[in-house]
Amino acid sequence: MYNTILVPIDIAEDILTDNAIKHAEYLAKISGAKVHLFHSVPDISRFSVNYSYHYDLLSAFAKKAIANSEEDLKKVIEHIDLPKDRVSFSVAFGSPRDKVLSTAREIHADLIIVGSRRPDISTHLLGSNASGIVGYANISVLVVR
């Protein structure tokens, strides 16, 4: 059924992460799919322009944010009940929606499983990231609450 499932997660959102991973594990087990976890770190380059922060300081921050996110994802992967050769991860800077969609293309994902929190009036039925992914994805998206 599925070959590659992309699971974008916000490391700080434990409940959303857990719910999305549970669904990914289940679907991966019944279909033999690989699971790829993805985390997007907000792009800080605009801060350097707007607030005149020093480039070296921002570069150091970026490297540290990537390293911390990778370590956090490794800890998440330890608890996934799938063979380790079927689980991978990546981290990138930028807009969650844009980076999720480009990662889906890069890894040839055929399903995206994304967690969504309770929406507010500005995001209508889905959270803003989930809404953006659903609205622009050219593959199936499963939204989990």
Short mmCIF file of N, CA and C in Angstrom, two decimals:
data_model
loop_
_atom_site.label_atom_id
_atom_site.label_comp_id
_atom_site.label_asym_id
_atom_site.label_seq_id
_atom_site.Cartn_x
_atom_site.Cartn_y
_atom_site.Cartn_z
N MET A 1 0.82 -1.19 0.00
CA MET A 1 0.00 0.00 0.00
C MET A 1 0.87 1.26 0.00
N TYR A 2 1.74 1.42 1.01
CA TYR A 2 2.64 2.57 1.08
C TYR A 2 4.08 2.07 1.07
N ASN A 3 4.96 2.87 0.47
CA ASN A 3 6.38 2.56 0.46
C ASN A 3 7.17 3.45 1.41
N THR A 4 6.83 4.74 1.41
CA THR A 4 7.55 5.69 2.26
C THR A 4 6.55 6.66 2.88
N ILE A 5 6.58 6.71 4.20
CA ILE A 5 5.69 7.60 4.95
C ILE A 5 6.52 8.70 5.58
N LEU A 6 6.16 9.93 5.29
CA LEU A 6 6.83 11.09 5.87
C LEU A 6 6.02 11.57 7.07
N VAL A 7 6.70 11.76 8.19
CA VAL A 7 6.04 12.23 9.41
C VAL A 7 6.73 13.50 9.89
N PRO A 8 6.19 14.65 9.50
CA PRO A 8 6.76 15.90 10.02
C PRO A 8 6.35 16.08 11.47
N ILE A 9 7.33 16.38 12.31
CA ILE A 9 7.02 16.53 13.73
C ILE A 9 7.63 17.81 14.28
N ASP A 10 6.95 18.33 15.28
CA ASP A 10 7.49 19.42 16.07
C ASP A 10 7.96 18.78 17.36
N ILE A 11 9.24 18.77 17.57
CA ILE A 11 9.82 18.06 18.71
C ILE A 11 9.23 18.54 20.03
N ALA A 12 8.86 19.79 20.11
CA ALA A 12 8.31 20.35 21.35
C ALA A 12 6.86 19.92 21.59
N GLU A 13 6.21 19.35 20.61
CA GLU A 13 4.80 18.96 20.72
C GLU A 13 4.70 17.45 20.91
N ASP A 14 4.90 16.98 22.14
CA ASP A 14 4.93 15.55 22.43
C ASP A 14 3.67 14.82 22.01
N ILE A 15 2.51 15.38 22.32
CA ILE A 15 1.24 14.70 22.03
C ILE A 15 1.04 14.57 20.53
N LEU A 16 1.26 15.64 19.79
CA LEU A 16 1.12 15.58 18.33
C LEU A 16 2.09 14.59 17.73
N THR A 17 3.33 14.61 18.22
CA THR A 17 4.36 13.69 17.73
C THR A 17 3.96 12.25 18.01
N ASP A 18 3.57 11.96 19.23
CA ASP A 18 3.19 10.59 19.61
C ASP A 18 2.02 10.08 18.77
N ASN A 19 1.01 10.91 18.58
CA ASN A 19 -0.15 10.48 17.80
C ASN A 19 0.21 10.19 16.35
N ALA A 20 1.00 11.06 15.75
CA ALA A 20 1.40 10.86 14.35
C ALA A 20 2.27 9.61 14.21
N ILE A 21 3.18 9.41 15.14
CA ILE A 21 4.07 8.25 15.07
C ILE A 21 3.30 6.95 15.26
N LYS A 22 2.34 6.93 16.15
CA LYS A 22 1.53 5.71 16.34
C LYS A 22 0.85 5.31 15.03
N HIS A 23 0.29 6.27 14.33
CA HIS A 23 -0.36 5.97 13.05
C HIS A 23 0.66 5.53 12.01
N ALA A 24 1.81 6.19 11.99
CA ALA A 24 2.85 5.82 11.02
C ALA A 24 3.36 4.40 11.29
N GLU A 25 3.57 4.07 12.54
CA GLU A 25 4.02 2.71 12.89
C GLU A 25 3.01 1.67 12.41
N TYR A 26 1.76 1.90 12.71
CA TYR A 26 0.71 0.95 12.32
C TYR A 26 0.68 0.75 10.81
N LEU A 27 0.64 1.85 10.07
CA LEU A 27 0.57 1.75 8.61
C LEU A 27 1.84 1.16 8.02
N ALA A 28 2.99 1.48 8.61
CA ALA A 28 4.25 0.92 8.12
C ALA A 28 4.31 -0.59 8.35
N LYS A 29 3.80 -1.03 9.48
CA LYS A 29 3.80 -2.46 9.78
C LYS A 29 2.93 -3.25 8.81
N ILE A 30 1.75 -2.72 8.49
CA ILE A 30 0.85 -3.49 7.62
C ILE A 30 1.21 -3.36 6.15
N SER A 31 1.99 -2.34 5.80
CA SER A 31 2.32 -2.16 4.38
C SER A 31 3.80 -2.37 4.08
N GLY A 32 4.63 -2.56 5.11
CA GLY A 32 6.06 -2.74 4.89
C GLY A 32 6.77 -1.45 4.51
N ALA A 33 6.18 -0.32 4.82
CA ALA A 33 6.74 0.98 4.42
C ALA A 33 7.90 1.40 5.32
N LYS A 34 8.69 2.32 4.77
CA LYS A 34 9.71 3.01 5.55
C LYS A 34 9.07 4.26 6.12
N VAL A 35 9.59 4.71 7.27
CA VAL A 35 9.10 5.92 7.92
C VAL A 35 10.25 6.92 8.00
N HIS A 36 9.96 8.14 7.57
CA HIS A 36 10.96 9.21 7.63
C HIS A 36 10.40 10.34 8.49
N LEU A 37 11.08 10.61 9.61
CA LEU A 37 10.69 11.72 10.48
C LEU A 37 11.39 12.98 10.00
N PHE A 38 10.68 14.09 10.07
CA PHE A 38 11.24 15.35 9.62
C PHE A 38 10.90 16.45 10.61
N HIS A 39 11.89 17.30 10.89
CA HIS A 39 11.67 18.46 11.75
C HIS A 39 12.17 19.70 11.05
N SER A 40 11.38 20.75 11.05
CA SER A 40 11.75 22.02 10.44
C SER A 40 12.10 23.03 11.53
N VAL A 41 13.32 23.57 11.43
CA VAL A 41 13.76 24.62 12.34
C VAL A 41 13.45 25.95 11.66
N PRO A 42 12.81 26.88 12.37
CA PRO A 42 12.48 28.16 11.74
C PRO A 42 13.71 28.84 11.15
N ASP A 43 13.56 29.41 9.98
CA ASP A 43 14.65 30.10 9.30
C ASP A 43 14.96 31.40 10.02
N ILE A 44 16.19 31.54 10.46
CA ILE A 44 16.57 32.72 11.24
C ILE A 44 17.24 33.80 10.41
N SER A 45 17.42 33.57 9.13
CA SER A 45 18.15 34.55 8.31
C SER A 45 17.45 35.91 8.29
N ARG A 46 16.13 35.91 8.37
CA ARG A 46 15.43 37.20 8.36
C ARG A 46 15.73 38.03 9.60
N PHE A 47 16.10 37.36 10.71
CA PHE A 47 16.46 38.11 11.90
C PHE A 47 17.75 38.89 11.68
N SER A 48 18.68 38.29 10.94
CA SER A 48 19.94 38.98 10.69
C SER A 48 19.73 40.25 9.90
N VAL A 49 18.79 40.24 8.98
CA VAL A 49 18.49 41.43 8.18
C VAL A 49 17.70 42.44 9.00
N ASN A 50 16.67 41.98 9.67
CA ASN A 50 15.79 42.89 10.40
C ASN A 50 16.42 43.48 11.66
N TYR A 51 17.25 42.70 12.32
CA TYR A 51 17.77 43.15 13.60
C TYR A 51 19.28 43.31 13.63
N SER A 52 19.92 43.17 12.48
CA SER A 52 21.37 43.36 12.34
C SER A 52 22.18 42.47 13.27
N TYR A 53 21.74 41.24 13.47
CA TYR A 53 22.53 40.31 14.25
C TYR A 53 23.76 39.89 13.45
N HIS A 54 24.78 39.57 14.14
CA HIS A 54 26.03 39.19 13.52
C HIS A 54 25.90 37.82 12.85
N TYR A 55 26.38 37.71 11.63
CA TYR A 55 26.25 36.47 10.86
C TYR A 55 26.88 35.28 11.57
N ASP A 56 28.07 35.45 12.16
CA ASP A 56 28.75 34.33 12.83
C ASP A 56 27.93 33.81 14.01
N LEU A 57 27.30 34.72 14.72
CA LEU A 57 26.46 34.32 15.84
C LEU A 57 25.26 33.50 15.35
N LEU A 58 24.63 33.98 14.28
CA LEU A 58 23.49 33.25 13.72
C LEU A 58 23.90 31.90 13.14
N SER A 59 25.06 31.86 12.52
CA SER A 59 25.55 30.60 11.96
C SER A 59 25.80 29.58 13.08
N ALA A 60 26.38 30.03 14.17
CA ALA A 60 26.61 29.14 15.32
C ALA A 60 25.28 28.66 15.89
N PHE A 61 24.31 29.57 15.98
CA PHE A 61 22.98 29.19 16.46
C PHE A 61 22.35 28.14 15.54
N ALA A 62 22.47 28.34 14.24
CA ALA A 62 21.89 27.42 13.27
C ALA A 62 22.49 26.02 13.41
N LYS A 63 23.80 25.95 13.52
CA LYS A 63 24.46 24.64 13.68
C LYS A 63 24.01 23.95 14.96
N LYS A 64 23.91 24.72 16.03
CA LYS A 64 23.48 24.16 17.32
C LYS A 64 22.02 23.69 17.25
N ALA A 65 21.17 24.47 16.61
CA ALA A 65 19.76 24.09 16.49
C ALA A 65 19.61 22.80 15.69
N ILE A 66 20.37 22.68 14.60
CA ILE A 66 20.33 21.45 13.80
C ILE A 66 20.81 20.26 14.63
N ALA A 67 21.95 20.42 15.30
CA ALA A 67 22.51 19.33 16.11
C ALA A 67 21.55 18.91 17.21
N ASN A 68 20.96 19.87 17.91
CA ASN A 68 20.00 19.55 18.97
C ASN A 68 18.78 18.83 18.42
N SER A 69 18.27 19.29 17.28
CA SER A 69 17.10 18.65 16.67
C SER A 69 17.41 17.23 16.24
N GLU A 70 18.60 17.02 15.68
CA GLU A 70 18.99 15.66 15.27
C GLU A 70 19.08 14.73 16.47
N GLU A 71 19.65 15.22 17.58
CA GLU A 71 19.73 14.41 18.79
C GLU A 71 18.34 14.08 19.32
N ASP A 72 17.46 15.05 19.31
CA ASP A 72 16.08 14.82 19.76
C ASP A 72 15.38 13.79 18.88
N LEU A 73 15.58 13.86 17.57
CA LEU A 73 14.96 12.90 16.66
C LEU A 73 15.52 11.49 16.88
N LYS A 74 16.80 11.39 17.16
CA LYS A 74 17.39 10.07 17.45
C LYS A 74 16.71 9.45 18.68
N LYS A 75 16.41 10.27 19.68
CA LYS A 75 15.73 9.77 20.87
C LYS A 75 14.31 9.31 20.54
N VAL A 76 13.63 10.05 19.68
CA VAL A 76 12.27 9.67 19.26
C VAL A 76 12.32 8.33 18.52
N ILE A 77 13.28 8.18 17.64
CA ILE A 77 13.40 6.96 16.83
C ILE A 77 13.62 5.72 17.70
N GLU A 78 14.33 5.88 18.82
CA GLU A 78 14.59 4.75 19.72
C GLU A 78 13.30 4.08 20.19
N HIS A 79 12.20 4.83 20.23
CA HIS A 79 10.94 4.31 20.75
C HIS A 79 9.98 3.83 19.65
N ILE A 80 10.41 3.91 18.40
CA ILE A 80 9.56 3.47 17.30
C ILE A 80 9.73 1.96 17.12
N ASP A 81 8.62 1.27 17.10
CA ASP A 81 8.63 -0.19 17.02
C ASP A 81 8.66 -0.66 15.56
N LEU A 82 9.77 -0.36 14.90
CA LEU A 82 10.02 -0.80 13.53
C LEU A 82 11.50 -1.13 13.42
N PRO A 83 11.87 -1.99 12.48
CA PRO A 83 13.30 -2.23 12.27
C PRO A 83 14.01 -0.91 11.96
N LYS A 84 15.17 -0.72 12.55
CA LYS A 84 15.88 0.56 12.43
C LYS A 84 16.25 0.90 10.99
N ASP A 85 16.39 -0.10 10.13
CA ASP A 85 16.70 0.20 8.72
C ASP A 85 15.50 0.73 7.96
N ARG A 86 14.34 0.74 8.59
CA ARG A 86 13.13 1.28 7.95
C ARG A 86 12.73 2.63 8.53
N VAL A 87 13.59 3.21 9.37
CA VAL A 87 13.30 4.50 9.98
C VAL A 87 14.48 5.45 9.72
N SER A 88 14.17 6.63 9.23
CA SER A 88 15.20 7.64 8.98
C SER A 88 14.67 9.00 9.43
N PHE A 89 15.54 10.00 9.37
CA PHE A 89 15.11 11.34 9.77
C PHE A 89 15.94 12.38 9.06
N SER A 90 15.41 13.61 9.06
CA SER A 90 16.16 14.76 8.57
C SER A 90 15.65 16.02 9.25
N VAL A 91 16.49 17.04 9.21
CA VAL A 91 16.18 18.34 9.79
C VAL A 91 16.55 19.38 8.75
N ALA A 92 15.75 20.43 8.62
CA ALA A 92 16.07 21.52 7.69
C ALA A 92 15.57 22.84 8.25
N PHE A 93 16.17 23.91 7.77
CA PHE A 93 15.71 25.26 8.11
C PHE A 93 14.66 25.70 7.12
N GLY A 94 13.64 26.40 7.61
CA GLY A 94 12.68 27.01 6.71
C GLY A 94 11.24 26.81 7.14
N SER A 95 10.35 27.25 6.27
CA SER A 95 8.92 27.14 6.51
C SER A 95 8.52 25.67 6.61
N PRO A 96 7.82 25.28 7.68
CA PRO A 96 7.43 23.87 7.80
C PRO A 96 6.70 23.34 6.56
N ARG A 97 5.74 24.09 6.06
CA ARG A 97 4.99 23.63 4.89
C ARG A 97 5.91 23.39 3.70
N ASP A 98 6.72 24.37 3.36
CA ASP A 98 7.58 24.25 2.19
C ASP A 98 8.61 23.14 2.35
N LYS A 99 9.19 23.03 3.52
CA LYS A 99 10.22 22.01 3.75
C LYS A 99 9.62 20.60 3.80
N VAL A 100 8.43 20.47 4.35
CA VAL A 100 7.77 19.16 4.36
C VAL A 100 7.49 18.72 2.92
N LEU A 101 6.96 19.62 2.13
CA LEU A 101 6.63 19.26 0.74
C LEU A 101 7.87 18.96 -0.08
N SER A 102 8.94 19.71 0.11
CA SER A 102 10.17 19.41 -0.64
C SER A 102 10.80 18.11 -0.16
N THR A 103 10.74 17.84 1.14
CA THR A 103 11.26 16.58 1.66
C THR A 103 10.45 15.40 1.12
N ALA A 104 9.14 15.56 1.05
CA ALA A 104 8.29 14.49 0.49
C ALA A 104 8.71 14.16 -0.94
N ARG A 105 8.99 15.18 -1.73
CA ARG A 105 9.46 14.94 -3.11
C ARG A 105 10.82 14.25 -3.11
N GLU A 106 11.74 14.72 -2.28
CA GLU A 106 13.10 14.18 -2.24
C GLU A 106 13.14 12.71 -1.86
N ILE A 107 12.32 12.32 -0.90
CA ILE A 107 12.36 10.92 -0.43
C ILE A 107 11.32 10.04 -1.13
N HIS A 108 10.59 10.63 -2.07
CA HIS A 108 9.55 9.91 -2.82
C HIS A 108 8.48 9.34 -1.90
N ALA A 109 8.05 10.16 -0.94
CA ALA A 109 7.00 9.74 -0.01
C ALA A 109 5.69 9.57 -0.76
N ASP A 110 4.90 8.60 -0.33
CA ASP A 110 3.57 8.43 -0.91
C ASP A 110 2.47 8.69 0.12
N LEU A 111 2.86 9.09 1.33
CA LEU A 111 1.92 9.49 2.37
C LEU A 111 2.63 10.42 3.34
N ILE A 112 1.92 11.45 3.76
CA ILE A 112 2.39 12.33 4.82
C ILE A 112 1.41 12.18 5.98
N ILE A 113 1.94 11.92 7.17
CA ILE A 113 1.10 11.87 8.36
C ILE A 113 1.51 13.04 9.24
N VAL A 114 0.58 13.94 9.48
CA VAL A 114 0.88 15.15 10.23
C VAL A 114 -0.09 15.31 11.39
N GLY A 115 0.46 15.70 12.53
CA GLY A 115 -0.37 15.99 13.68
C GLY A 115 -0.94 17.39 13.58
N SER A 116 -2.11 17.58 14.16
CA SER A 116 -2.75 18.90 14.15
C SER A 116 -3.36 19.16 15.51
N ARG A 117 -3.12 20.34 16.00
CA ARG A 117 -3.73 20.72 17.29
C ARG A 117 -5.09 21.36 17.03
N ARG A 118 -5.78 21.63 18.08
CA ARG A 118 -7.10 22.26 17.96
C ARG A 118 -6.96 23.61 17.26
N PRO A 119 -7.68 23.81 16.18
CA PRO A 119 -7.53 25.05 15.41
C PRO A 119 -8.22 26.24 16.06
N ASP A 120 -7.85 27.42 15.57
CA ASP A 120 -8.58 28.62 15.97
C ASP A 120 -9.27 29.19 14.73
N ILE A 121 -9.89 30.31 14.86
CA ILE A 121 -10.68 30.86 13.76
C ILE A 121 -9.83 31.16 12.53
N SER A 122 -8.55 31.51 12.72
CA SER A 122 -7.70 31.85 11.57
C SER A 122 -7.30 30.64 10.76
N THR A 123 -7.32 29.45 11.37
CA THR A 123 -6.91 28.26 10.63
C THR A 123 -8.08 27.34 10.30
N HIS A 124 -9.28 27.75 10.66
CA HIS A 124 -10.51 27.04 10.34
C HIS A 124 -10.49 25.60 10.85
N LEU A 125 -10.39 24.61 9.97
CA LEU A 125 -10.55 23.23 10.39
C LEU A 125 -9.27 22.53 10.81
N LEU A 126 -8.12 23.02 10.36
CA LEU A 126 -6.85 22.39 10.69
C LEU A 126 -5.92 23.41 11.31
N GLY A 127 -4.83 22.94 11.93
CA GLY A 127 -3.79 23.85 12.36
C GLY A 127 -3.13 24.45 11.13
N SER A 128 -2.41 25.54 11.32
CA SER A 128 -1.86 26.26 10.17
C SER A 128 -0.86 25.43 9.37
N ASN A 129 0.04 24.70 10.04
CA ASN A 129 1.00 23.87 9.29
C ASN A 129 0.29 22.72 8.58
N ALA A 130 -0.59 22.04 9.28
CA ALA A 130 -1.32 20.94 8.66
C ALA A 130 -2.15 21.45 7.49
N SER A 131 -2.79 22.58 7.66
CA SER A 131 -3.61 23.15 6.60
C SER A 131 -2.77 23.46 5.37
N GLY A 132 -1.60 24.04 5.57
CA GLY A 132 -0.72 24.35 4.45
C GLY A 132 -0.26 23.10 3.74
N ILE A 133 0.07 22.06 4.49
CA ILE A 133 0.53 20.81 3.89
C ILE A 133 -0.60 20.17 3.09
N VAL A 134 -1.78 20.08 3.68
CA VAL A 134 -2.93 19.50 2.99
C VAL A 134 -3.24 20.29 1.72
N GLY A 135 -3.20 21.60 1.81
CA GLY A 135 -3.57 22.45 0.69
C GLY A 135 -2.62 22.37 -0.49
N TYR A 136 -1.35 22.07 -0.25
CA TYR A 136 -0.36 22.11 -1.31
C TYR A 136 0.25 20.75 -1.68
N ALA A 137 -0.01 19.72 -0.90
CA ALA A 137 0.58 18.40 -1.17
C ALA A 137 -0.03 17.79 -2.42
N ASN A 138 0.80 17.07 -3.16
CA ASN A 138 0.30 16.33 -4.32
C ASN A 138 0.25 14.83 -4.05
N ILE A 139 0.40 14.47 -2.76
CA ILE A 139 0.23 13.08 -2.33
C ILE A 139 -0.77 13.06 -1.17
N SER A 140 -1.17 11.88 -0.76
CA SER A 140 -2.13 11.76 0.33
C SER A 140 -1.56 12.28 1.64
N VAL A 141 -2.44 12.91 2.42
CA VAL A 141 -2.05 13.43 3.74
C VAL A 141 -3.07 12.93 4.75
N LEU A 142 -2.57 12.32 5.81
CA LEU A 142 -3.40 11.88 6.93
C LEU A 142 -3.16 12.85 8.08
N VAL A 143 -4.21 13.54 8.50
CA VAL A 143 -4.12 14.49 9.61
C VAL A 143 -4.61 13.77 10.85
N VAL A 144 -3.76 13.78 11.89
CA VAL A 144 -4.04 13.06 13.12
C VAL A 144 -4.19 14.05 14.26
N ARG A 145 -5.22 13.83 15.09
CA ARG A 145 -5.40 14.65 16.29
C ARG A 145 -5.32 13.77 17.50
#
